[in-house]
Coordinates of N, CA and C in Angstrom, one line a residue:
X23 N 222.0 -51.1 27.3 CA 221.1 -52.0 28.0 C 220.8 -53.3 27.3
X24 N 221.2 -53.4 25.9 CA 221.0 -54.6 25.1 C 219.5 -54.9 24.9
X25 N 218.7 -53.8 24.8 CA 217.3 -54.0 24.4 C 217.2 -53.7 23.0
X26 N 215.9 -54.2 22.4 CA 215.7 -53.9 21.0 C 215.4 -52.5 20.8
X27 N 216.0 -52.0 19.6 CA 215.7 -50.6 19.2 C 214.9 -50.6 18.0
X28 N 213.9 -49.7 18.0 CA 212.9 -49.5 16.9 C 213.6 -48.5 16.0
X29 N 213.6 -48.9 14.7 CA 214.3 -48.0 13.7 C 213.7 -46.6 13.7
X30 N 212.3 -46.7 13.4 CA 211.7 -45.3 13.3 C 211.7 -44.4 14.5
X31 N 211.6 -45.0 15.7 CA 211.7 -44.2 16.9 C 213.1 -43.7 17.2
X32 N 214.2 -44.5 16.8 CA 215.5 -44.1 17.1 C 216.0 -43.0 16.2
X33 N 215.4 -42.8 15.1 CA 215.9 -41.7 14.2 C 217.1 -42.0 13.5
X34 N 217.5 -43.3 13.4 CA 218.8 -43.7 12.6 C 218.4 -43.9 11.2
X35 N 219.3 -43.6 10.3 CA 219.2 -43.8 8.9 C 220.3 -44.7 8.5
X36 N 220.0 -45.6 7.5 CA 221.1 -46.5 7.0 C 221.3 -47.7 7.9
X37 N 222.5 -48.1 8.0 CA 222.8 -49.3 8.8 C 222.6 -49.0 10.3
X38 N 222.2 -50.0 11.1 CA 222.0 -49.9 12.5 C 223.3 -50.1 13.2
X39 N 224.4 -50.4 12.5 CA 225.7 -50.6 13.2 C 226.4 -49.2 13.4
X40 N 225.9 -48.5 14.3 CA 226.3 -47.1 14.6 C 227.1 -47.1 15.8
X41 N 228.3 -46.6 15.8 CA 229.2 -46.5 16.9 C 228.7 -45.4 17.9
X42 N 228.6 -45.7 19.2 CA 228.3 -44.6 20.1 C 226.7 -44.4 20.3
X43 N 226.0 -45.1 19.6 CA 224.6 -44.9 19.8 C 224.0 -45.3 21.2
X44 N 223.2 -44.4 21.7 CA 222.7 -44.6 23.1 C 221.2 -44.5 23.0
X45 N 220.5 -45.6 23.4 CA 219.1 -45.7 23.2 C 218.4 -44.8 24.4
X46 N 217.0 -44.7 24.2 CA 216.4 -43.8 25.2 C 216.5 -44.3 26.6
X47 N 216.4 -45.6 26.8 CA 216.4 -46.2 28.1 C 217.7 -46.0 28.9
X48 N 218.8 -45.9 28.0 CA 220.2 -45.6 28.6 C 220.3 -44.1 28.9
X49 N 219.7 -43.3 28.2 CA 219.7 -41.9 28.5 C 218.9 -41.5 29.7
X50 N 217.9 -42.2 29.8 CA 217.0 -42.0 31.0 C 217.5 -42.6 32.2
X51 N 218.5 -43.5 32.1 CA 219.2 -44.1 33.2 C 218.4 -45.2 33.9
X52 N 217.5 -45.9 33.2 CA 216.7 -47.0 33.8 C 216.9 -48.3 33.0
X53 N 217.0 -49.4 33.6 CA 217.1 -50.6 33.1 C 215.7 -51.3 33.2
X54 N 215.5 -52.5 32.6 CA 214.3 -53.1 32.8 C 214.0 -53.5 34.2
X55 N 212.9 -53.2 34.7 CA 212.5 -53.4 36.1 C 212.5 -52.2 36.9
X56 N 212.9 -51.1 36.2 CA 212.9 -49.8 36.9 C 214.1 -49.5 37.9
X57 N 215.3 -50.2 37.8 CA 216.4 -50.1 38.5 C 217.3 -48.9 38.0
X58 N 217.6 -48.0 38.8 CA 218.3 -46.8 38.4 C 219.8 -47.1 38.3
X59 N 220.4 -46.6 37.3 CA 221.9 -46.8 37.1 C 222.5 -45.6 36.7
X60 N 223.8 -45.5 36.9 CA 224.5 -44.3 36.6 C 225.0 -44.4 35.1
X61 N 224.8 -43.2 34.5 CA 225.0 -43.1 33.0 C 225.8 -41.9 32.8
X62 N 226.9 -42.1 32.1 CA 227.8 -40.9 31.7 C 227.4 -40.5 30.3
X63 N 227.0 -39.2 30.2 CA 226.5 -38.6 29.0 C 227.7 -37.7 28.5
X64 N 228.0 -37.9 27.2 CA 229.1 -37.1 26.6 C 228.6 -35.7 26.4
X65 N 229.1 -34.7 27.1 CA 228.7 -33.4 27.0 C 229.6 -32.6 26.0
X66 N 230.5 -33.2 25.3 CA 231.2 -32.6 24.3 C 230.5 -32.4 22.9
X67 N 229.4 -33.2 22.8 CA 228.7 -33.1 21.6 C 227.8 -31.9 21.5
X68 N 227.1 -31.8 20.4 CA 226.3 -30.6 20.1 C 224.9 -30.8 20.8
X69 N 224.5 -29.8 21.5 CA 223.2 -29.7 22.1 C 222.3 -28.8 21.3
X70 N 221.2 -29.3 21.0 CA 220.2 -28.6 20.1 C 219.6 -27.4 21.0
X71 N 219.6 -26.3 20.5 CA 218.9 -25.1 21.1 C 217.7 -24.7 20.4
X72 N 216.6 -24.7 21.1 CA 215.3 -24.4 20.5 C 214.7 -23.1 21.0
X73 N 213.8 -22.5 20.3 CA 213.2 -21.3 20.7 C 211.9 -21.6 21.5
X74 N 211.4 -22.8 21.4 CA 210.2 -23.1 22.2 C 210.1 -24.6 22.4
X75 N 209.4 -25.1 23.3 CA 209.2 -26.5 23.5 C 207.9 -26.7 24.3
X76 N 207.3 -27.9 24.1 CA 206.0 -28.2 24.6 C 206.3 -29.0 25.9
X77 N 205.6 -28.7 27.0 CA 205.7 -29.3 28.3 C 204.3 -29.5 28.9
X78 N 203.8 -30.7 28.9 CA 202.6 -31.1 29.5 C 201.4 -30.2 28.8
X79 N 201.5 -30.2 27.5 CA 200.5 -29.5 26.7 C 200.6 -28.0 26.7
X80 N 201.6 -27.4 27.4 CA 201.8 -26.0 27.3 C 203.1 -25.7 26.7
X81 N 203.1 -24.7 25.8 CA 204.2 -24.3 25.0 C 205.0 -23.2 25.8
X82 N 206.2 -23.4 26.0 CA 207.1 -22.4 26.8 C 208.0 -21.8 25.7
X83 N 208.1 -20.5 25.5 CA 208.9 -19.9 24.6 C 210.3 -19.3 25.3
X84 N 211.3 -19.1 24.5 CA 212.5 -18.6 25.1 C 212.4 -17.2 25.6
X85 N 211.6 -16.5 24.9 CA 211.4 -15.0 25.3 C 210.5 -14.8 26.5
X86 N 209.9 -15.8 27.1 CA 209.1 -15.7 28.2 C 207.7 -15.2 27.8
X87 N 206.8 -14.9 28.8 CA 205.4 -14.5 28.4 C 204.6 -15.7 27.9
X88 N 203.4 -15.3 27.3 CA 202.4 -16.2 27.0 C 202.1 -16.3 25.4
X89 N 202.9 -15.7 24.7 CA 202.8 -15.6 23.2 C 202.7 -16.9 22.6
X90 N 203.8 -17.8 22.8 CA 203.7 -19.0 22.1 C 202.7 -20.0 22.7
X91 N 202.5 -19.9 24.0 CA 201.4 -20.7 24.6 C 199.9 -20.4 24.0
X92 N 199.7 -19.1 23.9 CA 198.4 -18.6 23.4 C 198.2 -19.1 22.0
X93 N 199.3 -18.9 21.1 CA 199.2 -19.5 19.7 C 198.9 -20.9 19.6
X94 N 199.6 -21.6 20.5 CA 199.4 -23.1 20.5 C 198.0 -23.5 20.9
X95 N 197.4 -22.8 21.9 CA 196.1 -23.1 22.4 C 195.0 -22.7 21.3
X96 N 195.3 -21.6 20.7 CA 194.3 -21.3 19.6 C 194.3 -22.3 18.5
X97 N 195.5 -22.8 18.2 CA 195.5 -23.9 17.1 C 194.8 -25.1 17.6
X98 N 195.0 -25.5 18.9 CA 194.4 -26.7 19.4 C 192.7 -26.5 19.5
X99 N 192.3 -25.3 19.8 CA 190.9 -25.0 19.9 C 190.3 -25.0 18.5
X100 N 191.0 -24.5 17.5 CA 190.4 -24.6 16.1 C 190.3 -26.1 15.7
X101 N 191.3 -26.9 16.1 CA 191.2 -28.3 15.8 C 190.0 -29.0 16.4
X102 N 189.8 -28.7 17.6 CA 188.6 -29.3 18.3 C 187.3 -28.6 17.7
X103 N 187.4 -27.4 17.4 CA 186.1 -26.8 16.8 C 185.8 -27.5 15.4
X104 N 186.7 -27.7 14.6 CA 186.5 -28.4 13.3 C 186.1 -29.7 13.5
X105 N 186.6 -30.4 14.6 CA 186.2 -31.8 14.8 C 184.7 -31.9 15.2
X106 N 184.2 -30.8 16.0 CA 182.9 -30.8 16.4 C 182.0 -29.9 15.5
X107 N 182.5 -29.4 14.3 CA 181.7 -28.6 13.5 C 180.4 -29.2 12.9
X108 N 180.3 -30.5 12.7 CA 179.0 -31.0 12.3 C 177.9 -30.6 13.3
X109 N 178.1 -30.4 14.6 CA 177.1 -30.1 15.6 C 177.2 -28.5 15.8
X110 N 178.4 -28.0 16.0 CA 178.4 -26.5 16.3 C 178.0 -25.7 15.2
X111 N 178.1 -26.1 14.0 CA 177.7 -25.2 12.8 C 176.4 -25.7 12.0
X112 N 175.7 -26.7 12.7 CA 174.5 -27.2 12.1 C 173.5 -26.2 12.2
X113 N 172.7 -26.0 11.0 CA 171.6 -25.1 10.9 C 170.3 -25.8 11.6
X114 N 169.6 -24.9 12.4 CA 168.4 -25.4 13.1 C 168.8 -26.0 14.4
X115 N 169.9 -26.2 14.8 CA 170.3 -26.7 16.1 C 170.1 -25.6 17.1
X116 N 169.9 -26.0 18.4 CA 169.8 -25.1 19.4 C 171.0 -24.4 19.7
X117 N 170.9 -23.0 19.8 CA 172.1 -22.2 20.2 C 172.5 -22.5 21.6
X118 N 171.6 -22.9 22.5 CA 172.0 -23.1 23.9 C 172.8 -24.4 23.9
X119 N 172.5 -25.4 23.2 CA 173.2 -26.7 23.1 C 174.6 -26.4 22.6
X120 N 174.6 -25.6 21.4 CA 175.9 -25.2 20.8 C 176.8 -24.6 21.9
X121 N 176.2 -23.7 22.7 CA 177.0 -22.9 23.6 C 177.5 -23.8 24.7
X122 N 176.7 -24.7 25.2 CA 177.2 -25.7 26.2 C 178.4 -26.6 25.7
X123 N 178.1 -27.1 24.4 CA 179.2 -27.9 23.8 C 180.5 -27.1 23.6
X124 N 180.3 -25.8 23.1 CA 181.5 -25.0 22.9 C 182.2 -24.7 24.2
X125 N 181.5 -24.4 25.2 CA 182.1 -24.0 26.5 C 182.8 -25.1 27.1
X126 N 182.2 -26.4 26.9 CA 182.8 -27.6 27.6 C 184.0 -28.1 26.8
X127 N 184.0 -28.1 25.5 CA 184.9 -28.9 24.7 C 185.9 -27.9 23.9
X128 N 185.5 -26.7 23.6 CA 186.4 -25.9 22.8 C 187.0 -24.8 23.7
X129 N 186.3 -24.1 24.5 CA 186.7 -23.0 25.2 C 187.7 -23.5 26.3
X130 N 187.4 -24.6 26.9 CA 188.4 -25.2 27.9 C 189.7 -25.6 27.3
X131 N 189.8 -26.1 25.9 CA 191.0 -26.4 25.3 C 191.7 -25.1 25.0
X132 N 191.0 -24.0 24.7 CA 191.6 -22.7 24.4 C 192.4 -22.1 25.6
X133 N 191.7 -22.4 26.9 CA 192.3 -21.8 28.1 C 193.2 -22.7 28.8
X134 N 193.5 -23.9 28.3 CA 194.3 -24.8 29.1 C 195.6 -24.3 29.5
X135 N 195.9 -24.2 30.8 CA 197.2 -23.7 31.3 C 197.2 -22.2 31.5
X136 N 196.1 -21.5 31.1 CA 196.2 -20.1 31.2 C 196.2 -19.5 32.7
X137 N 196.0 -20.4 33.7 CA 196.1 -19.9 35.1 C 197.5 -19.3 35.4
X138 N 198.4 -19.8 34.8 CA 199.8 -19.3 35.1 C 200.4 -18.5 34.0
X139 N 199.7 -18.0 33.0 CA 200.3 -17.2 32.0 C 200.4 -15.8 32.4
X140 N 201.5 -15.2 32.0 CA 201.7 -13.7 32.2 C 201.2 -13.1 30.9
X141 N 200.0 -12.8 30.8 CA 199.3 -12.4 29.5 C 199.5 -10.9 29.3
X142 N 199.8 -10.6 28.1 CA 199.8 -9.2 27.6 C 198.5 -9.0 26.9
X143 N 198.2 -7.7 26.5 CA 197.1 -7.3 25.8 C 196.9 -8.1 24.5
X144 N 198.0 -8.2 23.7 CA 197.9 -8.9 22.4 C 197.7 -10.4 22.6
X145 N 198.1 -10.9 23.7 CA 197.9 -12.4 24.0 C 196.3 -12.6 24.2
X146 N 195.7 -11.7 25.0 CA 194.2 -11.9 25.2 C 193.5 -11.6 24.0
X147 N 194.0 -10.6 23.2 CA 193.3 -10.2 21.9 C 193.4 -11.4 20.9
X148 N 194.4 -12.2 20.9 CA 194.5 -13.3 20.1 C 193.5 -14.4 20.4
X149 N 193.2 -14.6 21.8 CA 192.1 -15.6 22.1 C 190.8 -15.0 21.8
X150 N 190.6 -13.7 21.9 CA 189.3 -13.1 21.7 C 188.9 -13.1 20.2
X151 N 189.9 -12.9 19.4 CA 189.7 -12.9 18.0 C 189.2 -14.3 17.4
X152 N 189.9 -15.4 18.0 CA 189.5 -16.7 17.6 C 188.2 -17.0 18.1
X153 N 187.7 -16.6 19.4 CA 186.5 -16.9 19.9 C 185.4 -16.2 19.1
X154 N 185.6 -14.9 18.7 CA 184.6 -14.1 17.9 C 184.3 -14.8 16.6
X155 N 185.4 -15.3 15.9 CA 185.2 -16.0 14.6 C 184.3 -17.4 14.9
X156 N 184.5 -18.0 16.0 CA 183.9 -19.2 16.2 C 182.4 -18.9 16.5
X157 N 182.1 -18.0 17.4 CA 180.7 -17.7 17.7 C 179.8 -17.2 16.7
X158 N 180.6 -16.4 15.7 CA 179.8 -16.0 14.5 C 179.4 -17.2 13.7
X159 N 180.4 -18.1 13.5 CA 180.2 -19.3 12.7 C 179.1 -20.1 13.3
X160 N 179.1 -20.3 14.6 CA 178.0 -21.1 15.3 C 176.6 -20.4 15.2
X161 N 176.6 -19.1 15.2 CA 175.3 -18.4 15.1 C 174.9 -18.2 13.7
X162 N 175.7 -18.5 12.7 CA 175.3 -18.3 11.4 C 175.3 -16.9 10.9
X163 N 176.1 -16.0 11.5 CA 176.1 -14.6 11.1 C 177.4 -14.2 10.6
X164 N 177.5 -13.1 9.8 CA 178.8 -12.5 9.3 C 178.9 -11.1 9.8
X165 N 180.0 -10.6 9.4 CA 180.2 -9.1 9.8 C 179.3 -8.2 9.2
X166 N 178.8 -8.6 8.0 CA 177.8 -7.7 7.4 C 176.5 -7.6 8.1
X167 N 176.2 -8.6 8.9 CA 175.0 -8.5 9.7 C 175.0 -7.6 10.9
X168 N 176.3 -7.1 11.2 CA 176.5 -6.1 12.3 C 175.8 -6.6 13.5
X169 N 176.1 -7.6 14.0 CA 175.7 -8.2 15.4 C 176.8 -8.2 16.3
X170 N 176.7 -7.6 17.5 CA 177.7 -7.5 18.4 C 178.1 -8.9 19.0
X171 N 179.3 -9.0 19.5 CA 179.7 -10.3 20.1 C 179.1 -10.6 21.4
X172 N 178.8 -9.5 22.1 CA 178.1 -9.7 23.4 C 176.6 -10.3 23.2
X173 N 175.9 -9.7 22.2 CA 174.7 -10.3 21.9 C 174.7 -11.8 21.4
X174 N 175.7 -12.1 20.6 CA 175.9 -13.5 20.3 C 176.1 -14.4 21.4
X175 N 176.9 -13.9 22.3 CA 177.2 -14.7 23.5 C 176.0 -14.9 24.4
X176 N 175.2 -13.9 24.5 CA 173.9 -14.1 25.2 C 173.0 -15.2 24.5
X177 N 173.0 -15.2 23.2 CA 172.2 -16.1 22.5 C 172.8 -17.6 22.8
X178 N 174.0 -17.7 22.8 CA 174.7 -19.0 23.1 C 174.7 -19.4 24.6
X179 N 174.6 -18.3 25.5 CA 174.6 -18.5 26.9 C 176.0 -19.0 27.4
X180 N 177.0 -18.2 26.9 CA 178.4 -18.5 27.3 C 179.1 -17.1 27.8
X181 N 180.1 -17.3 28.5 CA 181.0 -16.2 28.9 C 182.1 -16.0 27.9
X182 N 182.6 -14.8 27.9 CA 183.8 -14.5 27.1 C 185.0 -15.2 27.6
X183 N 185.9 -15.5 26.7 CA 187.1 -16.2 27.1 C 188.0 -15.2 28.0
X184 N 187.8 -14.0 27.9 CA 188.5 -13.1 28.8 C 188.1 -13.3 30.3
X185 N 186.7 -13.3 30.5 CA 186.2 -13.6 31.8 C 186.6 -14.9 32.4
X186 N 186.5 -15.9 31.5 CA 186.9 -17.2 31.9 C 188.4 -17.5 32.4
X187 N 189.2 -16.7 31.6 CA 190.6 -16.7 31.9 C 190.9 -16.0 33.2
X188 N 190.2 -14.9 33.5 CA 190.4 -14.2 34.8 C 189.8 -15.0 35.9
X189 N 188.7 -15.7 35.8 CA 188.2 -16.5 36.8 C 189.2 -17.6 37.1
X190 N 189.8 -18.3 36.1 CA 190.7 -19.4 36.4 C 191.9 -18.9 37.0
X191 N 192.5 -17.7 36.7 CA 193.7 -17.2 37.4 C 193.4 -16.9 38.7
X192 N 192.3 -16.2 39.1 CA 192.0 -15.9 40.4 C 191.7 -17.1 41.3
X193 N 191.1 -18.1 40.6 CA 190.8 -19.4 41.4 C 192.1 -20.1 41.8
X194 N 193.1 -20.0 40.9 CA 194.4 -20.7 41.1 C 195.2 -19.8 42.2
X195 N 195.0 -18.5 42.1 CA 195.7 -17.6 43.1 C 195.1 -17.8 44.4
X196 N 193.8 -18.0 44.5 CA 193.2 -18.2 45.9 C 193.7 -19.5 46.5
X197 N 193.8 -20.5 45.6 CA 194.2 -21.9 46.1 C 195.7 -21.8 46.5
X198 N 196.6 -20.9 45.9 CA 197.9 -20.8 46.4 C 198.0 -19.9 47.6
X199 N 197.1 -19.0 47.7 CA 197.2 -18.1 48.8 C 196.8 -18.8 50.1
X200 N 195.9 -19.8 50.1 CA 195.5 -20.5 51.2 C 196.6 -21.5 51.7
X201 N 197.6 -21.7 51.0 CA 198.7 -22.8 51.3 C 199.4 -22.2 52.5
X202 N 200.1 -23.1 53.2 CA 201.0 -22.7 54.3 C 202.1 -21.9 53.8
X203 N 202.7 -21.1 54.7 CA 203.8 -20.2 54.4 C 205.0 -21.1 54.0
X204 N 205.2 -22.2 54.6 CA 206.4 -23.1 54.3 C 206.3 -23.9 53.1
X205 N 205.1 -23.8 52.4 CA 205.0 -24.6 51.2 C 205.8 -23.9 50.1
X206 N 206.5 -24.8 49.2 CA 207.4 -24.3 48.2 C 206.7 -23.5 47.1
X207 N 205.4 -23.9 46.8 CA 204.6 -23.1 45.8 C 204.3 -21.7 46.3
X208 N 204.1 -21.6 47.6 CA 203.8 -20.3 48.3 C 205.1 -19.4 48.3
X209 N 206.2 -20.1 48.4 CA 207.5 -19.3 48.5 C 207.8 -18.8 47.0
X210 N 207.6 -19.7 46.0 CA 207.9 -19.2 44.7 C 207.0 -18.1 44.2
X211 N 205.8 -17.9 44.8 CA 204.9 -16.9 44.3 C 205.4 -15.4 44.5
X212 N 206.1 -15.2 45.6 CA 206.6 -13.9 45.8 C 208.1 -13.7 45.5
X213 N 208.6 -14.7 44.8 CA 210.1 -14.7 44.5 C 210.4 -13.6 43.4
X214 N 211.3 -12.9 43.5 CA 211.7 -11.8 42.6 C 213.0 -12.3 41.9
X215 N 213.0 -12.2 40.6 CA 214.1 -12.6 39.8 C 214.9 -11.3 39.4
X216 N 216.2 -11.3 39.8 CA 217.0 -10.1 39.4 C 218.0 -10.5 38.4
X217 N 218.0 -9.9 37.2 CA 218.9 -10.1 36.2 C 220.3 -9.4 36.4
X218 N 221.2 -9.8 35.6 CA 222.5 -9.2 35.6 C 222.7 -8.2 34.5
X219 N 223.6 -7.2 34.6 CA 223.7 -6.2 33.6 C 222.8 -5.1 33.8
X220 N 222.9 -4.1 32.8 CA 222.1 -3.0 32.8 C 220.7 -3.3 32.2
X221 N 219.8 -2.5 32.8 CA 218.4 -2.6 32.3 C 218.2 -1.9 31.0
X222 N 217.4 -2.5 30.1 CA 217.2 -1.8 28.8 C 216.1 -0.8 29.1
X223 N 215.8 -0.1 27.9 CA 214.8 1.0 28.0 C 213.4 0.3 27.9
X224 N 212.5 1.1 28.4 CA 211.1 0.7 28.5 C 210.8 -0.1 29.8
X225 N 209.5 -0.4 30.0 CA 209.2 -1.2 31.2 C 209.6 -2.6 31.1
X226 N 209.7 -3.3 32.2 CA 210.1 -4.6 32.3 C 209.0 -5.5 31.7
X227 N 209.3 -6.9 31.7 CA 208.3 -7.8 31.1 C 207.1 -7.9 32.2
X228 N 205.9 -8.1 31.7 CA 204.8 -8.2 32.5 C 204.8 -9.5 33.1
X229 N 204.6 -9.5 34.5 CA 204.7 -10.7 35.3 C 203.2 -11.3 35.6
X230 N 203.2 -12.5 36.0 CA 201.9 -13.1 36.5 C 201.3 -12.4 37.6
X231 N 202.1 -11.9 38.5 CA 201.7 -11.2 39.7 C 201.0 -9.9 39.3
X232 N 201.4 -9.2 38.3 CA 200.8 -8.0 37.8 C 199.4 -8.3 37.3
X233 N 199.3 -9.5 36.5 CA 198.0 -9.9 36.0 C 197.0 -10.1 37.1
X234 N 197.4 -10.7 38.2 CA 196.6 -11.0 39.3 C 196.2 -9.7 40.0
X235 N 197.1 -8.7 40.1 CA 196.7 -7.5 40.8 C 195.7 -6.8 39.9
X236 N 195.9 -6.8 38.6 CA 194.8 -6.2 37.7 C 193.4 -6.9 37.9
X237 N 193.5 -8.1 38.0 CA 192.3 -9.0 38.3 C 191.6 -8.6 39.6
X238 N 192.5 -8.4 40.5 CA 191.8 -8.0 42.0 C 191.2 -6.7 41.9
X239 N 191.8 -5.6 41.1 CA 191.2 -4.4 41.0 C 189.9 -4.4 40.2
X240 N 189.8 -5.2 39.2 CA 188.6 -5.3 38.4 C 187.4 -6.0 39.2
X241 N 187.7 -7.0 40.0 CA 186.7 -7.6 40.8 C 186.5 -7.1 42.2
X242 N 187.3 -6.0 42.5 CA 187.2 -5.4 43.8 C 187.4 -6.3 44.9
X243 N 188.3 -7.3 44.7 CA 188.7 -8.2 45.8 C 189.9 -7.8 46.4
X244 N 190.2 -8.3 47.7 CA 191.4 -8.0 48.4 C 192.1 -9.4 48.5
X245 N 193.4 -9.3 48.8 CA 194.2 -10.5 48.9 C 193.7 -11.2 50.1
X246 N 193.3 -10.6 51.2 CA 192.8 -11.3 52.4 C 191.6 -12.1 52.2
X247 N 190.7 -11.7 51.2 CA 189.5 -12.4 50.9 C 189.7 -13.7 50.5
X248 N 190.9 -14.2 50.0 CA 191.2 -15.6 49.6 C 191.0 -16.5 50.7
X249 N 191.2 -16.1 52.0 CA 191.0 -17.0 53.1 C 189.5 -17.6 53.3
X250 N 188.6 -16.7 52.8 CA 187.2 -17.1 52.9 C 186.8 -17.6 51.6
X251 N 186.5 -18.9 51.4 CA 186.3 -19.5 50.1 C 184.9 -19.0 49.6
X252 N 183.9 -18.7 50.5 CA 182.6 -18.3 49.9 C 182.8 -16.8 49.3
X253 N 183.4 -16.0 50.1 CA 183.5 -14.6 49.5 C 184.4 -14.6 48.3
X254 N 185.5 -15.4 48.3 CA 186.4 -15.4 47.2 C 185.6 -16.0 45.9
X255 N 184.9 -17.0 46.0 CA 184.2 -17.6 44.9 C 183.1 -16.7 44.4
X256 N 182.4 -16.1 45.2 CA 181.4 -15.1 44.8 C 182.1 -13.9 44.2
X257 N 183.1 -13.4 44.7 CA 183.8 -12.2 44.0 C 184.4 -12.6 42.6
X258 N 184.9 -13.8 42.5 CA 185.4 -14.2 41.2 C 184.2 -14.3 40.2
X259 N 183.0 -14.8 40.5 CA 181.8 -14.9 39.7 C 181.1 -13.6 39.4
X260 N 181.5 -12.5 40.2 CA 181.0 -11.2 40.0 C 179.9 -10.7 40.9
X261 N 179.5 -11.6 41.8 CA 178.4 -11.3 42.7 C 178.9 -11.4 44.2
X262 N 179.9 -10.5 44.5 CA 180.6 -10.6 45.8 C 179.6 -10.2 46.9
X263 N 179.5 -11.0 47.9 CA 178.6 -10.7 49.0 C 179.3 -9.8 50.0
X264 N 178.5 -9.0 50.8 CA 179.1 -8.1 51.8 C 179.7 -8.9 52.9
X265 N 180.6 -8.3 53.7 CA 181.1 -9.0 54.8 C 180.1 -9.4 55.8
X266 N 179.2 -8.5 55.9 CA 178.0 -8.8 57.0 C 177.3 -10.0 56.6
X267 N 177.0 -10.1 55.3 CA 176.2 -11.4 54.9 C 177.0 -12.6 55.0
X268 N 178.3 -12.5 54.8 CA 179.2 -13.6 55.0 C 179.2 -14.1 56.5
X269 N 179.2 -13.1 57.4 CA 179.2 -13.5 58.8 C 177.9 -14.0 59.2
X270 N 176.8 -13.5 58.7 CA 175.4 -14.1 58.9 C 175.4 -15.6 58.4
X271 N 175.9 -15.8 57.3 CA 175.9 -17.2 56.8 C 176.7 -18.1 57.6
X272 N 177.8 -17.6 58.3 CA 178.6 -18.4 59.2 C 177.9 -18.7 60.4
X273 N 177.1 -17.7 61.0 CA 176.3 -17.9 62.2 C 175.3 -19.0 62.0
X274 N 174.6 -18.9 60.8 CA 173.6 -19.9 60.5 C 174.1 -21.3 60.5
X275 N 175.3 -21.4 60.0 CA 175.9 -22.8 59.9 C 176.1 -23.3 61.4

């Protein structure tokens, strides 16, 4: 495309007189002005194979599941926690203010993208361990004080990361459930992937749908309840109204 190439961004070393170098604009297939052009890419060269990569802030691993994503979000949450540590760990500061700041700025970073994770028990435990360390630090207690995590959460006025992840997953499921049947997101929801070859020993990989079914059993919700936004929202928050009260509320409207 005959555009200028920045040495540090190009990754070149030594002389810039490299034969066969293709800049990012040529690989992307766009010239100045946003005009699309055909680009022939040499497929005979080596293609890097990675075990994980980051896409829109979410880390996707080659083995599937949410292990790599949960590890990345814990690192990001700790970075945000240390950034706000002058307020979150200040002595004499209000615990309620700390809880609101933690829930808004740190816990949301830890849960980013969790609506679509197929989480196993160890993935959730990873988030819970990080949160327990943070709330003990904010409250100024140690393990020797023998204070339960539930009591510390009540002092801070926050919900556990496990409950917040469940709420976000059910909220996203209800949003998808209310979509039209012809929508491509709705079609992918019930898609079954069939692999080739013999199945190995043990149970299969845990899917996102199994996580949603577990959440529905814990909240005592049904799939049909997603069509009623009020019933679904109340059920997610743990105070599910009866169907009679929902009908009464509709008549009052």
